[in-house]
Amino acid sequence: MANHLVSPEVGSTMFLVSSVGIGYAIRKIKSDPKQLERADIGLFAVTSALVFAAQMVNYSLPMTGSSGHIVGGVLLALLFGRAPSTLAMSVILTLQSLIFADGGLFALGANIFNMAIIPCLIVVPLMQKLIGQSRVMLPIIATLVSIQLGAFSVVVETQASQITTLPFYDFLLRMQPIHLAISLIEAVVTVGLLALIQKIRGKRQAVYMLSGLAFSVGAFVSLLASRLPDGLEWASEKTSSGISLTSQDNFLQAVEKFQTSLAFLPDYSLATIHANEMLGTMLSGILGCALTLFAIACLSLLLVQKPTLLSKT
């Protein structure tokens, strides 16, 4: 979600809700470090980097004029548990917003709720209780449900904000079907990646293999990304019918300017070198993967380390 879709009231509320979810995840990891064994931290970090890279690659949806991208929350939750995956997705979305201006800074709380809290803390644990640990049905159904709920949440947050005045039912009837198509593709990708990662997990070369895959996707596969509007942009454009999608709120405009000043690779490109879009995309993919890997590894080590005698005193 961009800044212009979220009012100050809704944005603040969603920041608070997501902060509670992140705080819960951090407490769960600290209270039970076995959720994230030290041996798994490297794998956790490179898989998170792979999710970042995969989110850069928009794929075209035939006959729609739209595109989609992988979310990755269900993949991380099924591999590493609900608390670590929530933390990882929150880090990814924060880096995207601050460095690449991908997703509004004031909408960050809403984006974390829609793409991290819903799949990682709500849907996957619920589906595990209802379905069990099926290697195929669980990731498929969890992916379908989480993306549909995330899309519905976007509609509700936009309607509650009353910034764009998009008609609720028209917007809903465009958001849900397009995100169903997106979720079907992600479900297939999730099953495939789960099988691959579970097969190599525990092997010495696993971290290197996934690192190579993450950086390759970020630096090279991202160059093939579709330029078509993603599901949310497509649904907004189709629903707007002349309605302005630019916020006139002074506070939101100030947030937009502040975010623009922070993002030194806006829209995954070099702002100072307009002529070389390919270079900007490759640099963004490499830097984004590296920052995600570094941030997740450092946070994980910080959370799972045992307190020393000195720290206790």
PDB file of N, CA, C and O in Angstrom, residues 243-273:
ATOM      1  N   ILE A 243     -11.322   9.078 -10.419  1.00  0.00           N
ATOM      2  CA  ILE A 243     -11.131   9.521  -9.035  1.00  0.00           C
ATOM      3  C   ILE A 243      -9.649   9.761  -8.790  1.00  0.00           C
ATOM      4  O   ILE A 243      -8.817   8.934  -9.129  1.00  0.00           O
ATOM      5  N   SER A 244      -9.302  10.870  -8.195  1.00  0.00           N
ATOM      6  CA  SER A 244      -7.900  11.166  -7.913  1.00  0.00           C
ATOM      7  C   SER A 244      -7.368  10.232  -6.829  1.00  0.00           C
ATOM      8  O   SER A 244      -7.997  10.038  -5.788  1.00  0.00           O
ATOM      9  N   LEU A 245      -6.192   9.648  -7.107  1.00  0.00           N
ATOM     10  CA  LEU A 245      -5.557   8.770  -6.124  1.00  0.00           C
ATOM     11  C   LEU A 245      -4.390   9.469  -5.432  1.00  0.00           C
ATOM     12  O   LEU A 245      -3.575   8.842  -4.778  1.00  0.00           O
ATOM     13  N   THR A 246      -4.318  10.794  -5.587  1.00  0.00           N
ATOM     14  CA  THR A 246      -3.272  11.569  -4.940  1.00  0.00           C
ATOM     15  C   THR A 246      -3.834  12.236  -3.694  1.00  0.00           C
ATOM     16  O   THR A 246      -4.843  12.940  -3.756  1.00  0.00           O
ATOM     17  N   SER A 247      -3.192  12.017  -2.578  1.00  0.00           N
ATOM     18  CA  SER A 247      -3.683  12.577  -1.324  1.00  0.00           C
ATOM     19  C   SER A 247      -3.425  14.080  -1.252  1.00  0.00           C
ATOM     20  O   SER A 247      -2.359  14.561  -1.621  1.00  0.00           O
ATOM     21  N   GLN A 248      -4.404  14.808  -0.764  1.00  0.00           N
ATOM     22  CA  GLN A 248      -4.246  16.242  -0.552  1.00  0.00           C
ATOM     23  C   GLN A 248      -3.922  16.553   0.904  1.00  0.00           C
ATOM     24  O   GLN A 248      -3.809  17.719   1.280  1.00  0.00           O
ATOM     25  N   ASP A 249      -3.787  15.504   1.715  1.00  0.00           N
ATOM     26  CA  ASP A 249      -3.491  15.696   3.131  1.00  0.00           C
ATOM     27  C   ASP A 249      -2.059  16.199   3.290  1.00  0.00           C
ATOM     28  O   ASP A 249      -1.110  15.581   2.795  1.00  0.00           O
ATOM     29  N   ASN A 250      -1.883  17.316   3.971  1.00  0.00           N
ATOM     30  CA  ASN A 250      -0.557  17.917   4.116  1.00  0.00           C
ATOM     31  C   ASN A 250       0.407  16.999   4.864  1.00  0.00           C
ATOM     32  O   ASN A 250       1.599  16.933   4.532  1.00  0.00           O
ATOM     33  N   PHE A 251      -0.114  16.307   5.882  1.00  0.00           N
ATOM     34  CA  PHE A 251       0.742  15.413   6.656  1.00  0.00           C
ATOM     35  C   PHE A 251       1.257  14.265   5.783  1.00  0.00           C
ATOM     36  O   PHE A 251       2.448  13.943   5.797  1.00  0.00           O
ATOM     37  N   LEU A 252       0.376  13.653   5.003  1.00  0.00           N
ATOM     38  CA  LEU A 252       0.777  12.546   4.143  1.00  0.00           C
ATOM     39  C   LEU A 252       1.735  13.004   3.044  1.00  0.00           C
ATOM     40  O   LEU A 252       2.648  12.277   2.665  1.00  0.00           O
ATOM     41  N   GLN A 253       1.535  14.205   2.545  1.00  0.00           N
ATOM     42  CA  GLN A 253       2.448  14.746   1.556  1.00  0.00           C
ATOM     43  C   GLN A 253       3.834  14.973   2.155  1.00  0.00           C
ATOM     44  O   GLN A 253       4.856  14.729   1.500  1.00  0.00           O
ATOM     45  N   ALA A 254       3.868  15.419   3.422  1.00  0.00           N
ATOM     46  CA  ALA A 254       5.154  15.604   4.101  1.00  0.00           C
ATOM     47  C   ALA A 254       5.853  14.262   4.320  1.00  0.00           C
ATOM     48  O   ALA A 254       7.071  14.154   4.161  1.00  0.00           O
ATOM     49  N   VAL A 255       5.064  13.238   4.684  1.00  0.00           N
ATOM     50  CA  VAL A 255       5.635  11.889   4.855  1.00  0.00           C
ATOM     51  C   VAL A 255       6.203  11.385   3.538  1.00  0.00           C
ATOM     52  O   VAL A 255       7.278  10.792   3.498  1.00  0.00           O
ATOM     53  N   GLU A 256       5.475  11.639   2.452  1.00  0.00           N
ATOM     54  CA  GLU A 256       5.927  11.208   1.126  1.00  0.00           C
ATOM     55  C   GLU A 256       7.262  11.862   0.768  1.00  0.00           C
ATOM     56  O   GLU A 256       8.177  11.205   0.253  1.00  0.00           O
ATOM     57  N   LYS A 257       7.387  13.156   1.032  1.00  0.00           N
ATOM     58  CA  LYS A 257       8.640  13.862   0.741  1.00  0.00           C
ATOM     59  C   LYS A 257       9.780  13.334   1.606  1.00  0.00           C
ATOM     60  O   LYS A 257      10.912  13.171   1.129  1.00  0.00           O
ATOM     61  N   PHE A 258       9.487  13.074   2.877  1.00  0.00           N
ATOM     62  CA  PHE A 258      10.515  12.543   3.773  1.00  0.00           C
ATOM     63  C   PHE A 258      10.979  11.168   3.312  1.00  0.00           C
ATOM     64  O   PHE A 258      12.185  10.874   3.283  1.00  0.00           O
ATOM     65  N   GLN A 259      10.039  10.312   2.916  1.00  0.00           N
ATOM     66  CA  GLN A 259      10.393   8.982   2.432  1.00  0.00           C
ATOM     67  C   GLN A 259      11.231   9.065   1.163  1.00  0.00           C
ATOM     68  O   GLN A 259      12.205   8.331   0.999  1.00  0.00           O
ATOM     69  N   THR A 260      10.864   9.966   0.277  1.00  0.00           N
ATOM     70  CA  THR A 260      11.610  10.148  -0.964  1.00  0.00           C
ATOM     71  C   THR A 260      13.047  10.576  -0.676  1.00  0.00           C
ATOM     72  O   THR A 260      13.987  10.140  -1.353  1.00  0.00           O
ATOM     73  N   SER A 261      13.226  11.424   0.337  1.00  0.00           N
ATOM     74  CA  SER A 261      14.578  11.883   0.684  1.00  0.00           C
ATOM     75  C   SER A 261      15.420  10.760   1.285  1.00  0.00           C
ATOM     76  O   SER A 261      16.645  10.758   1.152  1.00  0.00           O
ATOM     77  N   LEU A 262      14.770   9.799   1.937  1.00  0.00           N
ATOM     78  CA  LEU A 262      15.494   8.684   2.542  1.00  0.00           C
ATOM     79  C   LEU A 262      15.890   7.628   1.514  1.00  0.00           C
ATOM     80  O   LEU A 262      16.982   7.041   1.597  1.00  0.00           O
ATOM     81  N   ALA A 263      15.028   7.377   0.562  1.00  0.00           N
ATOM     82  CA  ALA A 263      15.222   6.281  -0.385  1.00  0.00           C
ATOM     83  C   ALA A 263      16.268   6.658  -1.432  1.00  0.00           C
ATOM     84  O   ALA A 263      16.015   7.488  -2.295  1.00  0.00           O
ATOM     85  N   PHE A 264      17.462   6.037  -1.344  1.00  0.00           N
ATOM     86  CA  PHE A 264      18.505   6.364  -2.309  1.00  0.00           C
ATOM     87  C   PHE A 264      18.485   5.438  -3.528  1.00  0.00           C
ATOM     88  O   PHE A 264      19.250   5.638  -4.472  1.00  0.00           O
ATOM     89  N   LEU A 265      17.597   4.440  -3.517  1.00  0.00           N
ATOM     90  CA  LEU A 265      17.378   3.613  -4.699  1.00  0.00           C
ATOM     91  C   LEU A 265      15.866   3.503  -4.943  1.00  0.00           C
ATOM     92  O   LEU A 265      15.287   2.426  -4.870  1.00  0.00           O
ATOM     93  N   PRO A 266      15.212   4.638  -5.210  1.00  0.00           N
ATOM     94  CA  PRO A 266      13.750   4.625  -5.354  1.00  0.00           C
ATOM     95  C   PRO A 266      13.297   3.759  -6.515  1.00  0.00           C
ATOM     96  O   PRO A 266      13.879   3.810  -7.606  1.00  0.00           O
ATOM     97  N   ASP A 267      12.270   2.948  -6.244  1.00  0.00           N
ATOM     98  CA  ASP A 267      11.721   2.049  -7.255  1.00  0.00           C
ATOM     99  C   ASP A 267      12.802   1.142  -7.832  1.00  0.00           C
ATOM    100  O   ASP A 267      12.785   0.805  -9.014  1.00  0.00           O
ATOM    101  N   TYR A 268      13.754   0.779  -6.987  1.00  0.00           N
ATOM    102  CA  TYR A 268      14.836  -0.147  -7.355  1.00  0.00           C
ATOM    103  C   TYR A 268      15.633   0.370  -8.547  1.00  0.00           C
ATOM    104  O   TYR A 268      15.965  -0.365  -9.477  1.00  0.00           O
ATOM    105  N   SER A 269      15.959   1.674  -8.515  1.00  0.00           N
ATOM    106  CA  SER A 269      16.743   2.272  -9.596  1.00  0.00           C
ATOM    107  C   SER A 269      17.664   3.323  -9.018  1.00  0.00           C
ATOM    108  O   SER A 269      17.479   3.795  -7.889  1.00  0.00           O
ATOM    109  N   LEU A 270      18.679   3.676  -9.788  1.00  0.00           N
ATOM    110  CA  LEU A 270      19.592   4.726  -9.378  1.00  0.00           C
ATOM    111  C   LEU A 270      18.983   6.071  -9.738  1.00  0.00           C
ATOM    112  O   LEU A 270      18.829   6.393 -10.915  1.00  0.00           O
ATOM    113  N   ALA A 271      18.648   6.838  -8.723  1.00  0.00           N
ATOM    114  CA  ALA A 271      17.983   8.125  -8.976  1.00  0.00           C
ATOM    115  C   ALA A 271      18.867   9.085  -9.757  1.00  0.00           C
ATOM    116  O   ALA A 271      18.385   9.931 -10.493  1.00  0.00           O
ATOM    117  N   THR A 272      20.187   8.936  -9.623  1.00  0.00           N
ATOM    118  CA  THR A 272      21.118   9.866 -10.267  1.00  0.00           C
ATOM    119  C   THR A 272      21.548   9.411 -11.647  1.00  0.00           C
ATOM    120  O   THR A 272      22.212  10.140 -12.363  1.00  0.00           O
ATOM    121  N   ILE A 273      21.199   8.161 -12.026  1.00  0.00           N
ATOM    122  CA  ILE A 273      21.603   7.650 -13.342  1.00  0.00           C
ATOM    123  C   ILE A 273      20.358   7.121 -14.042  1.00  0.00           C
ATOM    124  O   ILE A 273      20.081   5.927 -14.051  1.00  0.00           O
TER     125      ILE A 273
END
